[in-house]
Coordinates of C-alpha atoms and ligand atoms in Angstrom, one line a residue:
M912 CA 5.9 23.0 16.7
S913 CA 8.3 20.2 15.8
D914 CA 11.5 21.1 14.0
R915 CA 10.8 18.2 11.6
N916 CA 9.5 18.5 8.1
Q917 CA 5.9 19.8 8.1
P918 CA 3.3 19.8 5.3
I919 CA 2.7 23.3 4.0
S920 CA -0.4 24.6 5.8
G921 CA -3.5 25.5 3.8
N922 CA -3.6 28.7 5.9
D923 CA -0.1 29.7 4.7
L924 CA -0.3 28.8 1.0
A925 CA -3.6 28.0 -0.8
R926 CA -4.1 24.3 -1.1
F927 CA -4.3 24.4 -4.9
S928 CA -0.8 25.8 -5.2
G929 CA 2.6 24.7 -4.1
P930 CA 4.6 21.6 -4.8
N931 CA 3.0 18.4 -5.9
T932 CA 4.6 16.3 -3.2
F933 CA 2.6 14.1 -0.8
M934 CA 0.7 16.5 1.6
R935 CA 3.0 19.2 0.2
L936 CA 5.9 17.9 2.3
P937 CA 9.4 18.9 1.3
Q938 CA 10.9 17.0 -1.6
A939 CA 14.2 15.3 -0.4
N940 CA 17.0 14.3 -2.7
G941 CA 18.8 12.4 0.0
L942 CA 17.7 9.8 2.6
D943 CA 20.0 10.9 5.5
D944 CA 18.0 11.7 8.6
L945 CA 14.7 10.6 7.1
D946 CA 12.5 8.2 9.1
V947 CA 9.9 7.8 6.4
A948 CA 10.4 8.2 2.6
I949 CA 7.3 8.5 0.4
L950 CA 7.9 7.6 -3.2
G951 CA 5.9 7.1 -6.4
V952 CA 6.1 4.1 -8.6
P953 CA 4.2 5.3 -11.7
M954 CA 3.7 2.0 -13.6
D955 CA 0.8 0.2 -15.2
I956 CA 2.4 -2.3 -17.5
G957 CA 1.7 -5.2 -15.0
T958 CA -2.0 -4.9 -15.3
S959 CA -4.4 -7.3 -17.0
W960 CA -7.5 -5.2 -17.5
R961 CA -7.8 -1.4 -17.3
S962 CA -4.6 0.6 -17.4
G963 CA -3.9 4.0 -15.9
T964 CA -2.1 3.4 -12.6
R965 CA 0.9 5.1 -14.1
F966 CA -0.9 8.3 -13.2
G967 CA -1.6 7.1 -9.6
P968 CA 1.3 8.7 -7.7
K969 CA 0.7 12.1 -9.4
Q970 CA -3.1 12.1 -8.6
I971 CA -2.7 10.7 -5.1
R972 CA -0.2 13.5 -4.3
S973 CA -2.6 16.1 -5.8
E974 CA -5.5 15.0 -3.7
S975 CA -3.3 14.8 -0.6
A976 CA -3.0 18.6 -0.5
M977 CA -6.3 18.6 1.4
I978 CA -5.0 16.6 4.3
R979 CA -4.0 18.4 7.5
P980 CA -1.2 17.1 9.7
Y981 CA -3.0 16.2 12.9
N982 CA -5.3 13.2 13.1
L983 CA -8.3 14.5 15.0
Q984 CA -9.9 11.1 15.4
T985 CA -6.9 9.0 16.6
G986 CA -4.7 11.7 18.1
A987 CA -1.8 10.8 15.9
A988 CA 0.6 13.5 15.1
P989 CA 3.0 11.8 12.7
F990 CA 5.0 14.9 11.8
D991 CA 5.8 15.7 15.5
S992 CA 8.1 12.8 15.8
L993 CA 8.9 11.4 12.4
Q994 CA 11.0 13.1 9.7
V995 CA 9.0 12.5 6.6
A996 CA 9.7 13.6 3.0
D997 CA 8.7 12.8 -0.5
I998 CA 11.6 11.5 -2.5
G999 CA 9.9 11.6 -5.9
D1000 CA 9.2 8.8 -8.4
L1001 CA 11.4 5.8 -9.3
A1002 CA 12.7 6.0 -12.8
I1003 CA 10.9 2.9 -14.1
N1004 CA 11.2 1.7 -17.8
T1005 CA 7.7 2.1 -19.1
F1006 CA 8.5 -0.2 -22.1
S1007 CA 9.7 -3.2 -20.0
L1008 CA 8.0 -4.8 -17.0
S1009 CA 10.9 -7.0 -16.2
E1010 CA 13.3 -4.1 -16.4
S1011 CA 11.0 -2.0 -14.2
I1012 CA 10.9 -4.8 -11.6
R1013 CA 14.7 -4.9 -11.5
I1014 CA 14.8 -1.1 -11.2
I1015 CA 12.3 -1.1 -8.3
S1016 CA 14.2 -3.8 -6.4
E1017 CA 17.6 -2.1 -6.8
S1018 CA 16.1 1.2 -5.9
Y1019 CA 14.7 -0.3 -2.7
D1020 CA 18.0 -1.8 -1.9
Q1021 CA 19.5 1.6 -2.0
I1022 CA 16.6 3.2 0.0
L1023 CA 16.8 0.5 2.6
S1024 CA 20.6 0.9 3.1
H1025 CA 19.3 3.8 5.2
D1026 CA 17.3 3.4 8.3
V1027 CA 14.1 4.5 6.7
I1028 CA 10.5 3.2 6.2
P1029 CA 9.5 3.4 2.5
V1030 CA 5.9 4.2 1.7
A1031 CA 5.1 3.6 -2.0
L1032 CA 2.4 5.2 -4.1
G1033 CA 1.5 2.8 -7.0
G1034 CA 1.4 1.9 -9.6
D1035 CA -0.1 -1.5 -10.2
H1036 CA 0.3 -4.3 -7.7
S1037 CA 3.3 -5.9 -9.6
I1038 CA 5.5 -3.3 -7.9
T1039 CA 5.1 -5.1 -4.6
L1040 CA 7.1 -8.2 -5.6
P1041 CA 10.4 -6.3 -6.2
I1042 CA 9.7 -4.3 -3.1
L1043 CA 9.3 -7.4 -1.0
R1044 CA 12.5 -8.9 -2.5
A1045 CA 14.4 -5.9 -1.1
I1046 CA 12.5 -5.8 2.1
A1047 CA 13.3 -9.5 2.7
R1048 CA 17.0 -9.0 1.9
K1049 CA 17.1 -6.4 4.7
H1050 CA 14.7 -7.8 7.3
G1051 CA 14.3 -11.5 6.3
P1052 CA 10.8 -12.9 5.7
V1053 CA 8.1 -10.6 6.8
A1054 CA 4.5 -10.8 8.0
L1055 CA 2.2 -9.5 5.4
V1056 CA -1.1 -7.6 5.7
H1057 CA -2.6 -7.7 2.2
V1058 CA -5.9 -5.8 1.7
D1059 CA -7.3 -6.6 -1.7
A1060 CA -10.3 -7.9 -3.7
H1061 CA -7.9 -10.4 -5.2
A1062 CA -5.5 -12.9 -3.7
D1063 CA -2.9 -12.2 -6.5
V1064 CA -1.6 -15.8 -6.3
N1065 CA -1.9 -16.9 -9.9
D1066 CA 1.0 -18.9 -11.2
E1067 CA 1.3 -17.2 -14.6
M1068 CA -0.6 -14.7 -16.8
F1069 CA 0.0 -15.2 -20.5
G1070 CA 3.1 -17.2 -19.5
M1071 CA 4.4 -14.2 -17.5
R1072 CA 5.4 -15.0 -13.9
E1073 CA 5.7 -11.4 -12.7
T1074 CA 2.5 -9.5 -13.1
H1075 CA 0.0 -7.8 -10.7
G1076 CA -1.9 -11.1 -10.3
T1077 CA 1.1 -13.4 -9.4
V1078 CA 2.8 -11.3 -6.7
F1079 CA 2.1 -13.3 -3.6
R1080 CA 2.7 -16.8 -5.1
R1081 CA 6.2 -15.6 -6.1
A1082 CA 6.7 -14.0 -2.7
W1083 CA 5.7 -17.3 -1.1
E1084 CA 7.9 -19.4 -3.5
E1085 CA 10.9 -17.1 -2.9
G1086 CA 10.5 -17.1 0.9
L1087 CA 10.0 -13.4 1.2
I1088 CA 7.0 -13.7 3.5
I1089 CA 6.1 -15.8 6.6
P1090 CA 3.3 -17.9 5.1
E1091 CA 1.3 -18.4 8.3
K1092 CA 1.6 -14.6 9.0
V1093 CA 0.0 -13.6 5.7
Y1094 CA -3.5 -12.0 6.1
Q1095 CA -5.5 -11.4 2.9
I1096 CA -8.5 -9.2 3.6
G1097 CA -11.4 -8.3 1.4
L1098 CA -11.1 -11.1 -1.2
R1099 CA -14.2 -11.7 -3.4
G1100 CA -15.5 -11.9 -6.9
T1101 CA -15.4 -14.6 -9.5
G1102 CA -12.6 -17.1 -10.2
Y1103 CA -11.4 -19.8 -12.5
A1104 CA -11.7 -22.8 -10.2
A1105 CA -12.8 -23.7 -6.7
T1106 CA -9.1 -24.1 -5.8
D1107 CA -8.3 -20.4 -6.5
F1108 CA -8.1 -19.6 -2.8
T1109 CA -7.7 -23.0 -1.2
E1110 CA -4.2 -23.6 -2.5
A1111 CA -2.8 -20.5 -0.9
Q1112 CA -4.6 -21.4 2.3
G1113 CA -2.7 -24.6 2.2
W1114 CA 0.6 -22.6 2.2
G1115 CA -0.6 -21.0 5.5
F1116 CA -2.2 -17.8 4.1
Q1117 CA -5.2 -16.6 6.2
M1118 CA -8.0 -15.3 4.1
F1119 CA -10.8 -13.0 5.2
L1120 CA -13.4 -12.9 2.4
A1121 CA -15.4 -9.7 2.0
P1122 CA -18.8 -11.4 2.5
E1123 CA -17.6 -12.5 6.0
L1124 CA -16.8 -8.9 6.7
W1125 CA -19.9 -7.2 5.3
H1126 CA -21.7 -5.0 7.9
K1127 CA -19.0 -5.5 10.5
S1128 CA -16.4 -3.4 12.2
L1129 CA -12.9 -4.4 11.2
S1130 CA -11.4 -3.0 14.5
N1131 CA -11.3 -6.5 16.1
L1132 CA -9.9 -8.2 13.1
G1133 CA -7.1 -5.6 12.8
A1134 CA -6.3 -6.0 16.5
E1135 CA -6.2 -9.8 16.3
I1136 CA -3.8 -9.5 13.3
R1137 CA -1.6 -7.1 15.2
R1138 CA -1.4 -9.5 18.2
D1139 CA -0.9 -12.5 16.0
I1140 CA 2.1 -10.8 14.2
G1141 CA 3.6 -9.6 17.5
D1142 CA 7.0 -7.9 17.1
R1143 CA 7.8 -9.5 13.7
P1144 CA 8.7 -7.1 10.9
A1145 CA 5.5 -6.5 8.9
Y1146 CA 4.8 -5.1 5.5
V1147 CA 1.3 -3.7 4.6
T1148 CA 0.2 -3.7 1.0
Y1149 CA -3.1 -1.9 0.3
D1150 CA -4.8 -2.5 -3.0
I1151 CA -7.4 0.2 -3.4
D1152 CA -9.7 -2.3 -5.2
S1153 CA -10.3 -3.9 -1.8
L1154 CA -12.9 -1.1 -1.4
D1155 CA -16.2 -1.3 -3.1
P1156 CA -16.3 0.4 -6.5
A1157 CA -18.9 2.7 -5.0
Y1158 CA -16.0 4.2 -2.9
A1159 CA -13.1 3.6 -5.2
P1160 CA -14.2 3.3 -8.8
G1161 CA -10.9 4.4 -10.2
T1162 CA -9.0 1.2 -10.3
G1163 CA -8.0 -1.4 -12.9
T1164 CA -9.9 -4.5 -11.8
P1165 CA -13.0 -3.5 -9.8
E1166 CA -15.1 -6.1 -7.9
I1167 CA -18.5 -5.3 -6.5
G1168 CA -19.4 -6.1 -2.8
G1169 CA -16.2 -4.7 -1.3
L1170 CA -15.1 -3.0 1.9
T1171 CA -16.3 0.4 3.0
T1172 CA -14.1 3.5 3.7
P1173 CA -15.0 3.3 7.4
Q1174 CA -13.9 -0.4 7.5
A1175 CA -10.6 0.7 5.8
L1176 CA -10.0 3.3 8.5
E1177 CA -10.9 0.8 11.3
L1178 CA -8.5 -1.8 9.9
I1179 CA -5.5 0.5 9.5
R1180 CA -6.1 2.2 12.9
A1181 CA -6.1 -1.1 14.6
L1182 CA -2.6 -1.9 13.3
R1183 CA -1.1 0.7 15.6
G1184 CA 1.8 -0.9 17.4
L1185 CA 2.7 -3.2 14.5
N1186 CA 6.4 -3.2 13.5
I1187 CA 5.7 -1.9 10.0
V1188 CA 8.9 -1.8 7.9
G1189 CA 7.3 -0.6 4.7
C1190 CA 3.9 -0.2 3.0
D1191 CA 2.3 0.6 -0.3
L1192 CA -1.0 1.8 -1.7
V1193 CA -1.5 0.4 -5.2
E1194 CA -3.9 0.2 -8.2
V1195 CA -5.3 3.8 -8.2
S1196 CA -6.2 4.5 -11.9
P1197 CA -7.0 8.2 -12.3
P1198 CA -8.5 7.9 -15.9
Y1199 CA -11.3 5.8 -14.3
D1200 CA -11.6 8.2 -11.4
P1201 CA -13.5 11.3 -12.8
S1202 CA -14.5 12.6 -9.4
G1203 CA -11.1 12.2 -7.9
N1204 CA -12.6 10.3 -5.0
T1205 CA -10.5 7.2 -5.4
A1206 CA -7.2 9.2 -5.3
L1207 CA -8.6 11.2 -2.4
T1208 CA -9.4 8.1 -0.5
A1209 CA -6.0 6.6 -1.3
A1210 CA -4.2 9.7 -0.1
N1211 CA -6.1 9.6 3.2
L1212 CA -5.4 5.8 3.6
V1213 CA -1.7 6.6 3.1
Y1214 CA -1.9 9.3 5.7
E1215 CA -3.6 6.8 8.1
L1216 CA -0.8 4.3 7.4
L1217 CA 1.7 7.1 8.3
C1218 CA -0.3 7.5 11.6
V1219 CA 0.4 4.0 12.7
L1220 CA 4.1 3.7 11.8
P1221 CA 6.5 2.9 14.6
G1222 CA 7.6 6.0 16.4
V1223 CA 4.5 8.1 15.7
S1224 CA 3.7 10.4 18.6
Y1225 CA 0.1 10.9 19.9
R1226 CA -1.2 14.1 21.4
Ligands
MN2777 MN1 -3.8 -6.7 -6.0
MN2778 MN1 -7.0 -6.3 -6.5

């Protein structure tokens, strides 16, 4: 057994008890000696349709109590080699989106002053812009694997430039990402104009629309993206609405005809070897998730992301 932090076993303490940390890992107050810091960003004031993602981190943590440490299917044993802890939630200002965005960015600067990989539980997708600002201050422009039903490249929403639908246009404008190393996977649905997607393709973004991916394994696509990114620092942002609402109904802006849970697993598992410097899982809205399946799926996808971080050992 590793001397690193371990999730509490369901054979030692009933799964329905214990701390509400991710996988019932220890809660850490400091970042010294951590390889991976899991944190919540409980915010939904950047959304345009249904709210509720402020409850996302709490519910993802709750459903994560079911997950066991060893990945039987890939052989990954993340807690053998990585020191992982839950560092709690960021103290966002629920009355101010702009103030929350500033708080997230400054909090990430502080987190990234340590040699740690931050894994964020959202929260709506607007959290990813301030995260990328801090990530780029540390690592320079990064490659971006963006799994989503939506491209999130609007210019403004109600005159607001920082919302969950404008993140990746701002990230492109601000030079936070390497445009030709941006991969948007699972896009679909209705739009406002035929140019909704083509403009960002002109910046260099590579788009993989859901209908092109229907009925196919995503293992090859994931492996091609991993090779194309090479050793560059990469950020993975996972919007749960990339999945079909049949799998993930509990989200703010659902779109039919989405990816399946097996496709999500194939995609993430194929990213093994990528130089991931941070990731997030966003847009889980528990009030629209009566079965808990969306949060359960999100918790497992976060676990799968842990399983492909740099330095994970395999048995
Ligand atoms: Mn999104
Ligand atoms: Mn989306």
